[in-house]
mmCIF file of C-alpha atoms and ligand atoms in Angstrom:
data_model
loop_
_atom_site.group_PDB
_atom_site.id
_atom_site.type_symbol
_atom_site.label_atom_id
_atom_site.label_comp_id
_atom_site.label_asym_id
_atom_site.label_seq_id
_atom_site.Cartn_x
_atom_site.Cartn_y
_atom_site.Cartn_z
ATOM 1 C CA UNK A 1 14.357 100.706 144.807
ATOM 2 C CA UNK A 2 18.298 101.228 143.880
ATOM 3 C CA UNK A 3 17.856 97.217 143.508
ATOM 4 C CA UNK A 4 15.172 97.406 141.458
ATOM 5 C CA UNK A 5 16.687 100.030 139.091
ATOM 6 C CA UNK A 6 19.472 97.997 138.668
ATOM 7 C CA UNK A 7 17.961 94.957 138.239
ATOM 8 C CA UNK A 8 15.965 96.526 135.577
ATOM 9 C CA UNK A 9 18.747 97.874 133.860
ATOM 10 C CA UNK A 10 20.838 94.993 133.737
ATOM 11 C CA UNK A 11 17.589 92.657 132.445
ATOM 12 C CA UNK A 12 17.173 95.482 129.552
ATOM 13 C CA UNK A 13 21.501 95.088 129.088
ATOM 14 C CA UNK A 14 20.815 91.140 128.598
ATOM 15 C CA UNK A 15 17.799 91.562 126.049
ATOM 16 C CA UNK A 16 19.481 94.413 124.164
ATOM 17 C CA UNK A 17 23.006 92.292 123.620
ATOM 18 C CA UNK A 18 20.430 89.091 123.092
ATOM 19 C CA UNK A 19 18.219 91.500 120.480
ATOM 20 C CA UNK A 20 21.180 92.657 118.444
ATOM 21 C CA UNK A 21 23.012 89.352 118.517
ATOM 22 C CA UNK A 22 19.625 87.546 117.321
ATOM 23 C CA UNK A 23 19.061 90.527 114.344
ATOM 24 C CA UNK A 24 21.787 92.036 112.857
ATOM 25 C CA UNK A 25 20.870 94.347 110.795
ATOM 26 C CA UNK A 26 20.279 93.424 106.901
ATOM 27 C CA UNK A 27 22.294 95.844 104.528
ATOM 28 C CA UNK A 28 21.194 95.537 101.151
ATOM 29 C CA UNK A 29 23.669 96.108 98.540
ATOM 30 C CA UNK A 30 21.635 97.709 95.733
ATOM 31 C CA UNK A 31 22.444 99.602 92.221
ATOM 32 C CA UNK A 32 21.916 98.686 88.712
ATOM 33 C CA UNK A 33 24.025 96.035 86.713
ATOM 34 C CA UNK A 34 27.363 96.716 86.880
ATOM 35 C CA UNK A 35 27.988 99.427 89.120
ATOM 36 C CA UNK A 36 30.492 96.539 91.747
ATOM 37 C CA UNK A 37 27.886 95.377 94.317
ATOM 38 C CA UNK A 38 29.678 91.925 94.238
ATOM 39 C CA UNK A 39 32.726 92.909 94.385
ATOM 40 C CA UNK A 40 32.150 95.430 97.251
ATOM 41 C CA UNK A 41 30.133 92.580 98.850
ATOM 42 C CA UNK A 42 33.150 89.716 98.133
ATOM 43 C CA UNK A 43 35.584 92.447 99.405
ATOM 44 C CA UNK A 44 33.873 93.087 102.858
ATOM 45 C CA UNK A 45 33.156 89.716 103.298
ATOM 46 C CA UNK A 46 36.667 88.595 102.823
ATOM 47 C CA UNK A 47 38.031 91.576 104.839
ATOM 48 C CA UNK A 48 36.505 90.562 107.725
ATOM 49 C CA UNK A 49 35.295 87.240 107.702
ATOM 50 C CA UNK A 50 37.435 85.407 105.249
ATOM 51 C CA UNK A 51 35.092 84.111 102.602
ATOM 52 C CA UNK A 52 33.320 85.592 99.135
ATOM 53 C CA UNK A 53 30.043 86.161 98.517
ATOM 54 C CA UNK A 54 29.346 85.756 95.117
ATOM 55 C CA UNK A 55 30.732 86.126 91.028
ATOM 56 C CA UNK A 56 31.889 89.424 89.618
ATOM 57 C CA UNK A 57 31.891 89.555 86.064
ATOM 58 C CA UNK A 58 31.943 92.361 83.404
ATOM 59 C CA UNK A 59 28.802 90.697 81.946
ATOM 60 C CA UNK A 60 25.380 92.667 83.335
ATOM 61 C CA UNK A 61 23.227 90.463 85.297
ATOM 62 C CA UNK A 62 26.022 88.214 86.520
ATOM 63 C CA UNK A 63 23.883 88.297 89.992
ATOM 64 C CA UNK A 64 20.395 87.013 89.682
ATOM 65 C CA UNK A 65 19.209 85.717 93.126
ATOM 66 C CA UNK A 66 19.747 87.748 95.986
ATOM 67 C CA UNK A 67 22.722 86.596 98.829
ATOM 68 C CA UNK A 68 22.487 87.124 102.282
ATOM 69 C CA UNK A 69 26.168 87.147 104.118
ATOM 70 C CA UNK A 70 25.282 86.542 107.731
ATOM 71 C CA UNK A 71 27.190 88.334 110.975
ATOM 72 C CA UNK A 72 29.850 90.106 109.479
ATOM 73 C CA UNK A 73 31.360 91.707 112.022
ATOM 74 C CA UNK A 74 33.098 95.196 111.142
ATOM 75 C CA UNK A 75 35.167 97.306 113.682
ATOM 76 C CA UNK A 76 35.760 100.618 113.244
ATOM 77 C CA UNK A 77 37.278 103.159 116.033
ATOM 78 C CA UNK A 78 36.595 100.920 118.623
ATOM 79 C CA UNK A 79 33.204 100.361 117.659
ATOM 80 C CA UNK A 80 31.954 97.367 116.439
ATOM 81 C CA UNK A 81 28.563 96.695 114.285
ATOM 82 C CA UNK A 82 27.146 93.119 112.971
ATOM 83 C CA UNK A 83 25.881 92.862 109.956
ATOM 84 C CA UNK A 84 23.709 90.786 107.382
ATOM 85 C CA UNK A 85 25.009 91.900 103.962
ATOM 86 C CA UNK A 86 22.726 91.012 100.951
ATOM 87 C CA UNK A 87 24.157 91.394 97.606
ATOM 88 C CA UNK A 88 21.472 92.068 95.323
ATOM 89 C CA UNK A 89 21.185 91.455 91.401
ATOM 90 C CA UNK A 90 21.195 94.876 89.517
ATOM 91 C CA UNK A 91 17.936 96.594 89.080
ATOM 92 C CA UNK A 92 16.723 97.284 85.393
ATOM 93 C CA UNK A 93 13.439 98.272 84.081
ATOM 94 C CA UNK A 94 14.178 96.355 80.940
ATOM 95 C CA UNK A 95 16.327 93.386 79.832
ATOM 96 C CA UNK A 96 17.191 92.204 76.504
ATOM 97 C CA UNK A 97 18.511 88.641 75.918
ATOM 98 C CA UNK A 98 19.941 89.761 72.673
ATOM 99 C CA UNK A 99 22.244 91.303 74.955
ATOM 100 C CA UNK A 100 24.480 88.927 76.145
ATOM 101 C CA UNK A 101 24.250 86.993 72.991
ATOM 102 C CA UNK A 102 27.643 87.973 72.113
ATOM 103 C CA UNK A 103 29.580 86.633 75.277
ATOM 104 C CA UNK A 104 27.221 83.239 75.564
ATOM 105 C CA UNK A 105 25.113 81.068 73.273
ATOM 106 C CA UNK A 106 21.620 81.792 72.627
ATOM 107 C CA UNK A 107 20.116 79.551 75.058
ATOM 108 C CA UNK A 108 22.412 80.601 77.497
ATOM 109 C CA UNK A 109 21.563 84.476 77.066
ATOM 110 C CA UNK A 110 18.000 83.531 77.086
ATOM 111 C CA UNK A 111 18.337 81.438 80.558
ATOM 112 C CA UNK A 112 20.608 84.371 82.211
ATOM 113 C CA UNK A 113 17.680 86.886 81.000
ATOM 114 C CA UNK A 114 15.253 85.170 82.698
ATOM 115 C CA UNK A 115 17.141 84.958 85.663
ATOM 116 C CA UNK A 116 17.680 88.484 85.539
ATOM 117 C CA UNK A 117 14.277 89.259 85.732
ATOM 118 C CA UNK A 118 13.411 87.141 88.637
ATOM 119 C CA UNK A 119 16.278 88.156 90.327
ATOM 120 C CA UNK A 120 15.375 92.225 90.105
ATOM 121 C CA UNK A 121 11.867 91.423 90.940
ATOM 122 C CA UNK A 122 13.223 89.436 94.301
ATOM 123 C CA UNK A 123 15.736 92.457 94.356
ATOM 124 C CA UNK A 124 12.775 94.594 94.942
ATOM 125 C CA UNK A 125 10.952 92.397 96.976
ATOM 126 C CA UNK A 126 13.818 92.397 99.652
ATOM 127 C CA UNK A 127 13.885 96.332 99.609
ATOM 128 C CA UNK A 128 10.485 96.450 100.535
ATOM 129 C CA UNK A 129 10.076 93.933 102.786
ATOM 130 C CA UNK A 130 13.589 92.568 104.406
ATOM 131 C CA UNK A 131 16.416 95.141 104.503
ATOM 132 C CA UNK A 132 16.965 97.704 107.509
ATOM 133 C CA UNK A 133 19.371 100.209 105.691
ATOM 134 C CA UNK A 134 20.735 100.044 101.911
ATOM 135 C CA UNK A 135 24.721 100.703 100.322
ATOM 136 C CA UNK A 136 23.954 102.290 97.068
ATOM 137 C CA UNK A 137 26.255 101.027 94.683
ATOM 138 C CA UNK A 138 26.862 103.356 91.635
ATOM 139 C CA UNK A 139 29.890 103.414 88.761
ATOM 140 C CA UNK A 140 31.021 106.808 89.259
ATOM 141 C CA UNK A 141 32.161 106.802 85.437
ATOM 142 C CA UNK A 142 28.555 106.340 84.402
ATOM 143 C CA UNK A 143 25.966 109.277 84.314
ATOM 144 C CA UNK A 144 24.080 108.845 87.871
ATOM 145 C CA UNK A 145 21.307 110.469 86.699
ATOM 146 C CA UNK A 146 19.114 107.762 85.498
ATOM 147 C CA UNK A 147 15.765 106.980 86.017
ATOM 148 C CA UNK A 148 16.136 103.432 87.636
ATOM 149 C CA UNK A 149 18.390 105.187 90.199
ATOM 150 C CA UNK A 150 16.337 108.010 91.135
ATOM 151 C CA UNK A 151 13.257 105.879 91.250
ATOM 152 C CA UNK A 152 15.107 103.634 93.746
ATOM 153 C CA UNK A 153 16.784 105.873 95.602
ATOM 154 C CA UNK A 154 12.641 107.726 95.900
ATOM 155 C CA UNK A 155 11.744 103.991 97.050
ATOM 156 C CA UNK A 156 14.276 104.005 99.826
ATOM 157 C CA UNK A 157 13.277 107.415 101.071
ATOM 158 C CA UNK A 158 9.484 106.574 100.776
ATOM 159 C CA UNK A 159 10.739 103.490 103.525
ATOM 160 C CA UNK A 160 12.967 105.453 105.773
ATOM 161 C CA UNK A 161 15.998 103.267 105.240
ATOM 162 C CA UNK A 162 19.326 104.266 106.389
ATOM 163 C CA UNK A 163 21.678 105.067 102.745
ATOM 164 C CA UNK A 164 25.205 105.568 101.996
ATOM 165 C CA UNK A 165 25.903 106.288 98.407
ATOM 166 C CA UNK A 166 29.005 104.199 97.328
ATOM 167 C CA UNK A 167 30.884 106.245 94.529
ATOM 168 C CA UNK A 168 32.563 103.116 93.370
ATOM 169 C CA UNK A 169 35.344 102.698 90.404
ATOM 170 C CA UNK A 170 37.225 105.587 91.270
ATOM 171 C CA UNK A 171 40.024 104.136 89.702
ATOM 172 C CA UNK A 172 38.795 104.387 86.371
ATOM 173 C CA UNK A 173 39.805 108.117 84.663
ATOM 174 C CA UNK A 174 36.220 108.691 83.775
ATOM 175 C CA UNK A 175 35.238 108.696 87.207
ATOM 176 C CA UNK A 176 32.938 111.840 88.914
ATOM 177 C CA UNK A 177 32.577 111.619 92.240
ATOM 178 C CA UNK A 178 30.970 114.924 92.269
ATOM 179 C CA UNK A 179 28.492 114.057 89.538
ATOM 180 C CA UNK A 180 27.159 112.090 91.950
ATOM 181 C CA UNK A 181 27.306 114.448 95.164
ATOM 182 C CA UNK A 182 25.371 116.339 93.199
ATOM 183 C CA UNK A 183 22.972 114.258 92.123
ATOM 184 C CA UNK A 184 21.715 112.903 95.647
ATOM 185 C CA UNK A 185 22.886 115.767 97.265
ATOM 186 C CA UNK A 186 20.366 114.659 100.311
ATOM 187 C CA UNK A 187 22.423 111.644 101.115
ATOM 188 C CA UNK A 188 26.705 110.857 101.922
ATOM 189 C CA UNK A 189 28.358 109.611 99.390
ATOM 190 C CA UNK A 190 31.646 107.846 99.802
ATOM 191 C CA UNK A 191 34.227 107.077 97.173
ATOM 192 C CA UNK A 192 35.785 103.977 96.395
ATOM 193 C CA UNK A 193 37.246 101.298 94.477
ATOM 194 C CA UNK A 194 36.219 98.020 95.573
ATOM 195 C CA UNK A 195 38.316 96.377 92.819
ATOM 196 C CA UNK A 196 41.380 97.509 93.941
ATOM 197 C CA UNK A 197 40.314 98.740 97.967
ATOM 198 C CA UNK A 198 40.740 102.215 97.421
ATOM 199 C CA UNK A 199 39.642 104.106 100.505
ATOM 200 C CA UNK A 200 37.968 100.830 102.308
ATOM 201 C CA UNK A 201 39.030 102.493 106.096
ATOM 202 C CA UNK A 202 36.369 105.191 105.107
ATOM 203 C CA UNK A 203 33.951 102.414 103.615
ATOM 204 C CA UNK A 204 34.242 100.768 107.127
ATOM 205 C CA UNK A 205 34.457 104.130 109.196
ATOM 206 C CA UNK A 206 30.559 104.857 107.851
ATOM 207 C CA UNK A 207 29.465 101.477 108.026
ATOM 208 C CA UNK A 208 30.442 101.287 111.521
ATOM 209 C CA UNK A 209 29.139 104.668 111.909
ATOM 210 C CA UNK A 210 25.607 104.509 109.706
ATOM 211 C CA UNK A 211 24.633 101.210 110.270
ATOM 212 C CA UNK A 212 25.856 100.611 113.831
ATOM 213 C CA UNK B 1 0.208 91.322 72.364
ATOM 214 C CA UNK B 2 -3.326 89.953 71.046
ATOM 215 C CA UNK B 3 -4.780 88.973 75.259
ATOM 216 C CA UNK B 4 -3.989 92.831 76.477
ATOM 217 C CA UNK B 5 -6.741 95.187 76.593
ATOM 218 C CA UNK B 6 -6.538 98.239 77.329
ATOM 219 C CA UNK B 7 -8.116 99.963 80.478
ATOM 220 C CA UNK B 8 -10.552 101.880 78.501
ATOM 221 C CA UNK B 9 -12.254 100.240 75.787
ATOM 222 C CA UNK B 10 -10.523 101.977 72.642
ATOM 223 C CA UNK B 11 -9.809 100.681 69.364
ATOM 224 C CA UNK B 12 -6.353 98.839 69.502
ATOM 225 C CA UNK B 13 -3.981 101.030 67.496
ATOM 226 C CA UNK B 14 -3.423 100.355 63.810
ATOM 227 C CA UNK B 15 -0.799 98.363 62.268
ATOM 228 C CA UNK B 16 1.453 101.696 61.640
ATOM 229 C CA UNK B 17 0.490 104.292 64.204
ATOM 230 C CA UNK B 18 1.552 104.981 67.675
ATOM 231 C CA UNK B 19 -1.234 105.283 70.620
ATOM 232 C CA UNK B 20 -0.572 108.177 73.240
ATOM 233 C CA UNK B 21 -2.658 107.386 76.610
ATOM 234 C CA UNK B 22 -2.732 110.334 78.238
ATOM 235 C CA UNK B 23 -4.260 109.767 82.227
ATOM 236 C CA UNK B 24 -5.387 112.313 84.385
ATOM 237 C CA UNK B 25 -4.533 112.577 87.735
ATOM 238 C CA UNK B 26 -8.176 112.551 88.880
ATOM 239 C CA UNK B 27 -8.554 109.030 87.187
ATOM 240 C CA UNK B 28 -5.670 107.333 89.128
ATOM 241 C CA UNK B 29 -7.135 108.809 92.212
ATOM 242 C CA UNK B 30 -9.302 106.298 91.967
ATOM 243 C CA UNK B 31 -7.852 103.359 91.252
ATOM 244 C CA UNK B 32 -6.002 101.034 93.311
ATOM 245 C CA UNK B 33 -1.910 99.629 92.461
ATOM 246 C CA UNK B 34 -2.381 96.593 90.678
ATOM 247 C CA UNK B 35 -5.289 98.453 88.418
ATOM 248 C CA UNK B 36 -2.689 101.107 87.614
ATOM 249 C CA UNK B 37 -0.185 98.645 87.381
ATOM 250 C CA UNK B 38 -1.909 96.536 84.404
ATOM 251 C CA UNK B 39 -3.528 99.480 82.919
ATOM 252 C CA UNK B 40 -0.057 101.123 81.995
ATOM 253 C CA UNK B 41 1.396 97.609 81.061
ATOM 254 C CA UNK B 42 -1.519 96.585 78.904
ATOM 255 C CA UNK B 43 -1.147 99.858 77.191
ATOM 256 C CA UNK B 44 2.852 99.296 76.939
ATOM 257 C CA UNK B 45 2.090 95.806 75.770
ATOM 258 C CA UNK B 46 -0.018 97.067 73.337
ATOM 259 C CA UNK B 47 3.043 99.253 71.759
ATOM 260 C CA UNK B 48 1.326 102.250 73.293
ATOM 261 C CA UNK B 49 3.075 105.357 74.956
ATOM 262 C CA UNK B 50 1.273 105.826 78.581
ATOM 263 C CA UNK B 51 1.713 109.384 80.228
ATOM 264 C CA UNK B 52 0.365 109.728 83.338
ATOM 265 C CA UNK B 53 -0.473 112.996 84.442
ATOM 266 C CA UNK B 54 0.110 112.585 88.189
ATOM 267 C CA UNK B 55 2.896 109.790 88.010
ATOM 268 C CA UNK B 56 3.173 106.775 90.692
ATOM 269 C CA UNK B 57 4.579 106.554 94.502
ATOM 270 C CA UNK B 58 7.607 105.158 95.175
ATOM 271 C CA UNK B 59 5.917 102.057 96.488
ATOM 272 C CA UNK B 60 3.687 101.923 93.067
ATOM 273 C CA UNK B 61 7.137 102.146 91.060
ATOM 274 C CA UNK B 62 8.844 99.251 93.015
ATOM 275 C CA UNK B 63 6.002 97.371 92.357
ATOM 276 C CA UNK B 64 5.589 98.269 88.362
ATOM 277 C CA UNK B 65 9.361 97.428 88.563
ATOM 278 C CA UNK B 66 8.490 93.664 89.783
ATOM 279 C CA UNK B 67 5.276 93.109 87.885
ATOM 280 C CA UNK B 68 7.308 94.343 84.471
ATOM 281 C CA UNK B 69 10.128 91.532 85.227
ATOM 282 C CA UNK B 70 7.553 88.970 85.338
ATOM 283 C CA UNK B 71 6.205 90.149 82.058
ATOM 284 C CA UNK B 72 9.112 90.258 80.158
ATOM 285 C CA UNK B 73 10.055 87.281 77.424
ATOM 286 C CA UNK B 74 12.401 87.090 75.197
ATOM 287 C CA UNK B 75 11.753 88.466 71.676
ATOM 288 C CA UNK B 76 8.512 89.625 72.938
ATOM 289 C CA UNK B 77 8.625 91.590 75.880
ATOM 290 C CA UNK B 78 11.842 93.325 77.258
ATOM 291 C CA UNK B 79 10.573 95.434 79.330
ATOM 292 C CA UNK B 80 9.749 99.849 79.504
ATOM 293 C CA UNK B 81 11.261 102.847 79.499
ATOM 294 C CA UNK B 82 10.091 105.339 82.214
ATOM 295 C CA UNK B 83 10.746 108.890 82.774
ATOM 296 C CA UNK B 84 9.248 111.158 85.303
ATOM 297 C CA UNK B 85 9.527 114.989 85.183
ATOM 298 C CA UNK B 86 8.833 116.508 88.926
ATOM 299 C CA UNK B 87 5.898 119.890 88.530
ATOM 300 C CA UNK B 88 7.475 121.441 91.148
ATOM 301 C CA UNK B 89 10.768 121.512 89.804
ATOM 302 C CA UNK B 90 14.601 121.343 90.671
ATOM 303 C CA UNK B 91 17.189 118.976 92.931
ATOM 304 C CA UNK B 92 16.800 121.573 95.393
ATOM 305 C CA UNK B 93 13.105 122.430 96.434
ATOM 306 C CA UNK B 94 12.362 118.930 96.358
ATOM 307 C CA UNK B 95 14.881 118.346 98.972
ATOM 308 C CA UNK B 96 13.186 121.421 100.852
ATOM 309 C CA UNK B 97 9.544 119.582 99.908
ATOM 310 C CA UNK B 98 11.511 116.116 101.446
ATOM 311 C CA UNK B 99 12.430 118.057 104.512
ATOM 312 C CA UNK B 100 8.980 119.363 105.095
ATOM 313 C CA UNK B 101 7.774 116.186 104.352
ATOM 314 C CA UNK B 102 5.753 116.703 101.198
ATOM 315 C CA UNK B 103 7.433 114.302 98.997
ATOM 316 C CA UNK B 104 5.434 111.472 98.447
ATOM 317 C CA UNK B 105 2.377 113.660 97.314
ATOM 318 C CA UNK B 106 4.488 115.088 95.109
ATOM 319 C CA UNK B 107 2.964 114.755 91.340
ATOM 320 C CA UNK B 108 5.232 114.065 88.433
ATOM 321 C CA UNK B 109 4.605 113.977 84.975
ATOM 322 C CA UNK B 110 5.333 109.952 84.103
ATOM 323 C CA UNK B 111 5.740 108.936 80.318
ATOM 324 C CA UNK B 112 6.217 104.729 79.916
ATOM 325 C CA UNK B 113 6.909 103.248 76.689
ATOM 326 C CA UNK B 114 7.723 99.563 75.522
ATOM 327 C CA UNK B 115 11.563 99.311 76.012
ATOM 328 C CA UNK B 116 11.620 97.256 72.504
ATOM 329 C CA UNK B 117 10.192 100.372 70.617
ATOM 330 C CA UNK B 118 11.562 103.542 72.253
ATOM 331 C CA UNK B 119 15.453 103.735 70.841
ATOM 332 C CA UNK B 120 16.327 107.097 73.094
ATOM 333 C CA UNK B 121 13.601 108.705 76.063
ATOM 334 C CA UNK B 122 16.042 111.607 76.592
ATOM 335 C CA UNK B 123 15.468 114.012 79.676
ATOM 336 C CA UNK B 124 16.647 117.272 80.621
ATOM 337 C CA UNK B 125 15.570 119.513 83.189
ATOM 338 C CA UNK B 126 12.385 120.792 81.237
ATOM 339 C CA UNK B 127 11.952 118.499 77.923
ATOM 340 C CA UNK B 128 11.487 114.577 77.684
ATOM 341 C CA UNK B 129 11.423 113.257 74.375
ATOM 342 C CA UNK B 130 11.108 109.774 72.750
ATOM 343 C CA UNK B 131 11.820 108.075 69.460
ATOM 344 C CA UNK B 132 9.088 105.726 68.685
ATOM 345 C CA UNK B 133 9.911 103.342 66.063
ATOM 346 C CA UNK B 134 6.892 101.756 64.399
ATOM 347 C CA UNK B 135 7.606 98.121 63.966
HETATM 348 N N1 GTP C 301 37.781 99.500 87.424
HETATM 349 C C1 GTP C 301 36.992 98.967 88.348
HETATM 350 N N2 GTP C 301 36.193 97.935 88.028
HETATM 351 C C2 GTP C 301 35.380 97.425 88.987
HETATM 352 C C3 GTP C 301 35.359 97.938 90.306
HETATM 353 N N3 GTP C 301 34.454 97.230 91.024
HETATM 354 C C4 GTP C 301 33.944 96.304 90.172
HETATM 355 N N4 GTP C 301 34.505 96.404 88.945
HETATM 356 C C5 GTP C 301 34.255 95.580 87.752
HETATM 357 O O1 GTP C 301 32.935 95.838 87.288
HETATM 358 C C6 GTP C 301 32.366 94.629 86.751
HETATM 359 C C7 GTP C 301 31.065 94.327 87.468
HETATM 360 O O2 GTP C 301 31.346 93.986 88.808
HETATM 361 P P1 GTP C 301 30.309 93.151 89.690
HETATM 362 O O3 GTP C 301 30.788 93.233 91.094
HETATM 363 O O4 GTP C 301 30.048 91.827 89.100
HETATM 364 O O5 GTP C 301 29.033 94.093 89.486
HETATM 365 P P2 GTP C 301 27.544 93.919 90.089
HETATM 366 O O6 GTP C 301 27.094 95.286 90.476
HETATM 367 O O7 GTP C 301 27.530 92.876 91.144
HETATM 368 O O8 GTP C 301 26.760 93.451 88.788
HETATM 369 P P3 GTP C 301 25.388 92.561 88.682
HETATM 370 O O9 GTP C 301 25.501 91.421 89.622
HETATM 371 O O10 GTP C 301 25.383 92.151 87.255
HETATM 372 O O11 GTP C 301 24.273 93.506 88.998
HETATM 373 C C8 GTP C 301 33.421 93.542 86.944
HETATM 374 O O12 GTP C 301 34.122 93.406 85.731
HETATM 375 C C9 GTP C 301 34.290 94.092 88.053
HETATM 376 O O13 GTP C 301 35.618 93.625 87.997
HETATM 377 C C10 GTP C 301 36.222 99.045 90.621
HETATM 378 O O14 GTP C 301 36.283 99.559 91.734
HETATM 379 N N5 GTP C 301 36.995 99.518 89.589
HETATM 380 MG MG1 MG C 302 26.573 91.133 91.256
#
């Protein structure tokens, strides 16, 4: 009996270490164009596993296919989580070549546009179908309400998925943190700069905590 | 757009007037995603404003989302505007309808336009407007 018990305790030890080290859990890093998912992304994956992720760039749309970082492993109080991050490319309803046409040549803008829009539709693709818990990327010196944000943030609620709203660009002097406590007042938001790794130990502190 | 028809079998708008399609609740009800889908892009393709009474799920919007992306082409299509206006009002009741676990019935007023011809769909808690332009 006390065997058995243990025996059976110890098997379910073995799967559960085997389960979590076969699946980490996929964190999708979502928001629209702009808002610092790459650079959030580049700076956790170089914080604790040495390498980037992906491009930043001032231009919208500089991510257009989705990229998976795989076992990141963050530690936080003694407790340790593995992770899949995904950067995603910024979600629009709407893009306009026309756009970029002042930073690249027409052809150019018209390649990147198209790019963007297969990238947003594999963005939402992965939402539904391969992330278990989203980072909500916003520029806190931007107006949060918008409607691609509160449709998204609707389409993570209607799937149950874990989110932590990341007030991001705190450095700039525009920057509301509050706007945007307000604004999702359902979910935590956390304020950062990823640019310059303002307040990262509390980035880490809920990742470890949410997501662990 | 010449190809897109519209769900119902309406004249296609003139040369220098803007189509509203209004669409009741009760007509939605019975249709499934992908009809809704095409019949608010065919209008929006057709330069028409769709307002749907009842609005979309979440899982309706991610999809209009994806199905708009693969629509759009340059100097033809960029995409819509959207803008949904929740009946039963305010930040805070909808968290209380979230926490007793009404939200995804929840029906909101849902105006889509052509991103190319609406220059401002402004919100506020109790107005949304839009600027049409006719070309
Ligand atoms: N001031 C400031 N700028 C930031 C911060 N984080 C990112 N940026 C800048 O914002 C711009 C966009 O950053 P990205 O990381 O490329 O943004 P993204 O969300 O990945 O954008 P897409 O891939 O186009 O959707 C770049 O110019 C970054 O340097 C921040 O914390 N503060
Ligand atoms: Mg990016």
């Amino acid at each position: 009996m006390g065997l058995f018990t243990e025996l059976k305790d110890s098997i379910s030890r073995v799967t559960d270490r085997l389960f979590s080290e076969q699946e980490p859990k996929r964190i999708g890093i979502y928001g629209p164009p702009n808002a610092g998912k790459t650079t959030l992304a580049n700076r956790i994956a170089r914080d604790w596993t040495g390498d980037a992720i992906g491009t930043e760039s001032h231009v919208p749309h500089e991510t257009r296919r989705a990229r998976r970082k795989e076992d990141v492993e963050i530690e936080r109080n003694g407790k340790t989580v593995t992770i899949d991050i995904v950067d995603t490319p910024g979600v629009t309803t709407k893009v306009d070549y026309e756009e970029f046409t002042d930073e690249m040549e027409e052809d150019d803008a018209i390649r990147r546009s198209r790019e963007a829009t297969e990238g947003v539709a594999e963005a939402m693709h992965w939402l539904r179908e391969d992330v278990d818990g989203v980072i909500y990327v916003l520029d806190s010196a931007e107006d949060p309400i918008t409607q691609v944000n509160t449709m998204l943030i609707g389409i993570i609620e209607s799937r149950d998925l874990p989110v932590l709203i990341f007030a991001n660009k705190i450095d700039l002097d525009d920057s509301s943190v509050k706007r945007i406590e307000d604004a999702f007042p359902q979910h935590k938001t956390i304020p950062l700069s990823a640019k310059e790794g303002e307040n990262m130990d509390e980035v880490y502190e809920n990742i470890a905590e949410y997501f662990g | 757009m010449p190809t897109a028809t519209n769900a119902d079998d309406s004249d296609p708008p003139d040369s220098d007037g803007v189509q509203i399609d209004l669409i009741s609740g009760e007509r939605m009800d019975s249709m499934a995603t992908m009809e809704k889908i095409r019949m608010i892009l065919d209008g929006v393709h057709d330069g028409n404003i769709v307002i749907l009474e009842e609005g979309l799920t979440p899982d309706e919007e991610s999809r209009l989302i994806e199905v708009t992306m693969s629509e759009i082409s340059p100097d033809e299509f960029n995409g819509i505007e959207i803008e949904t206006y929740p009946k039963s009002e305010t930040r805070d009741s909808s968290l209380l309808g979230r926490l007793m676990g009404s939200d995804e019935t929840e029906a909101k007023l849902t105006v889509i336009g052509p991103a190319n011809q609406i220059e401002t769909l402004h919100k506020d808690e109790t107005l949304i407007s839009a600027l049409v332009s006719r070309d």
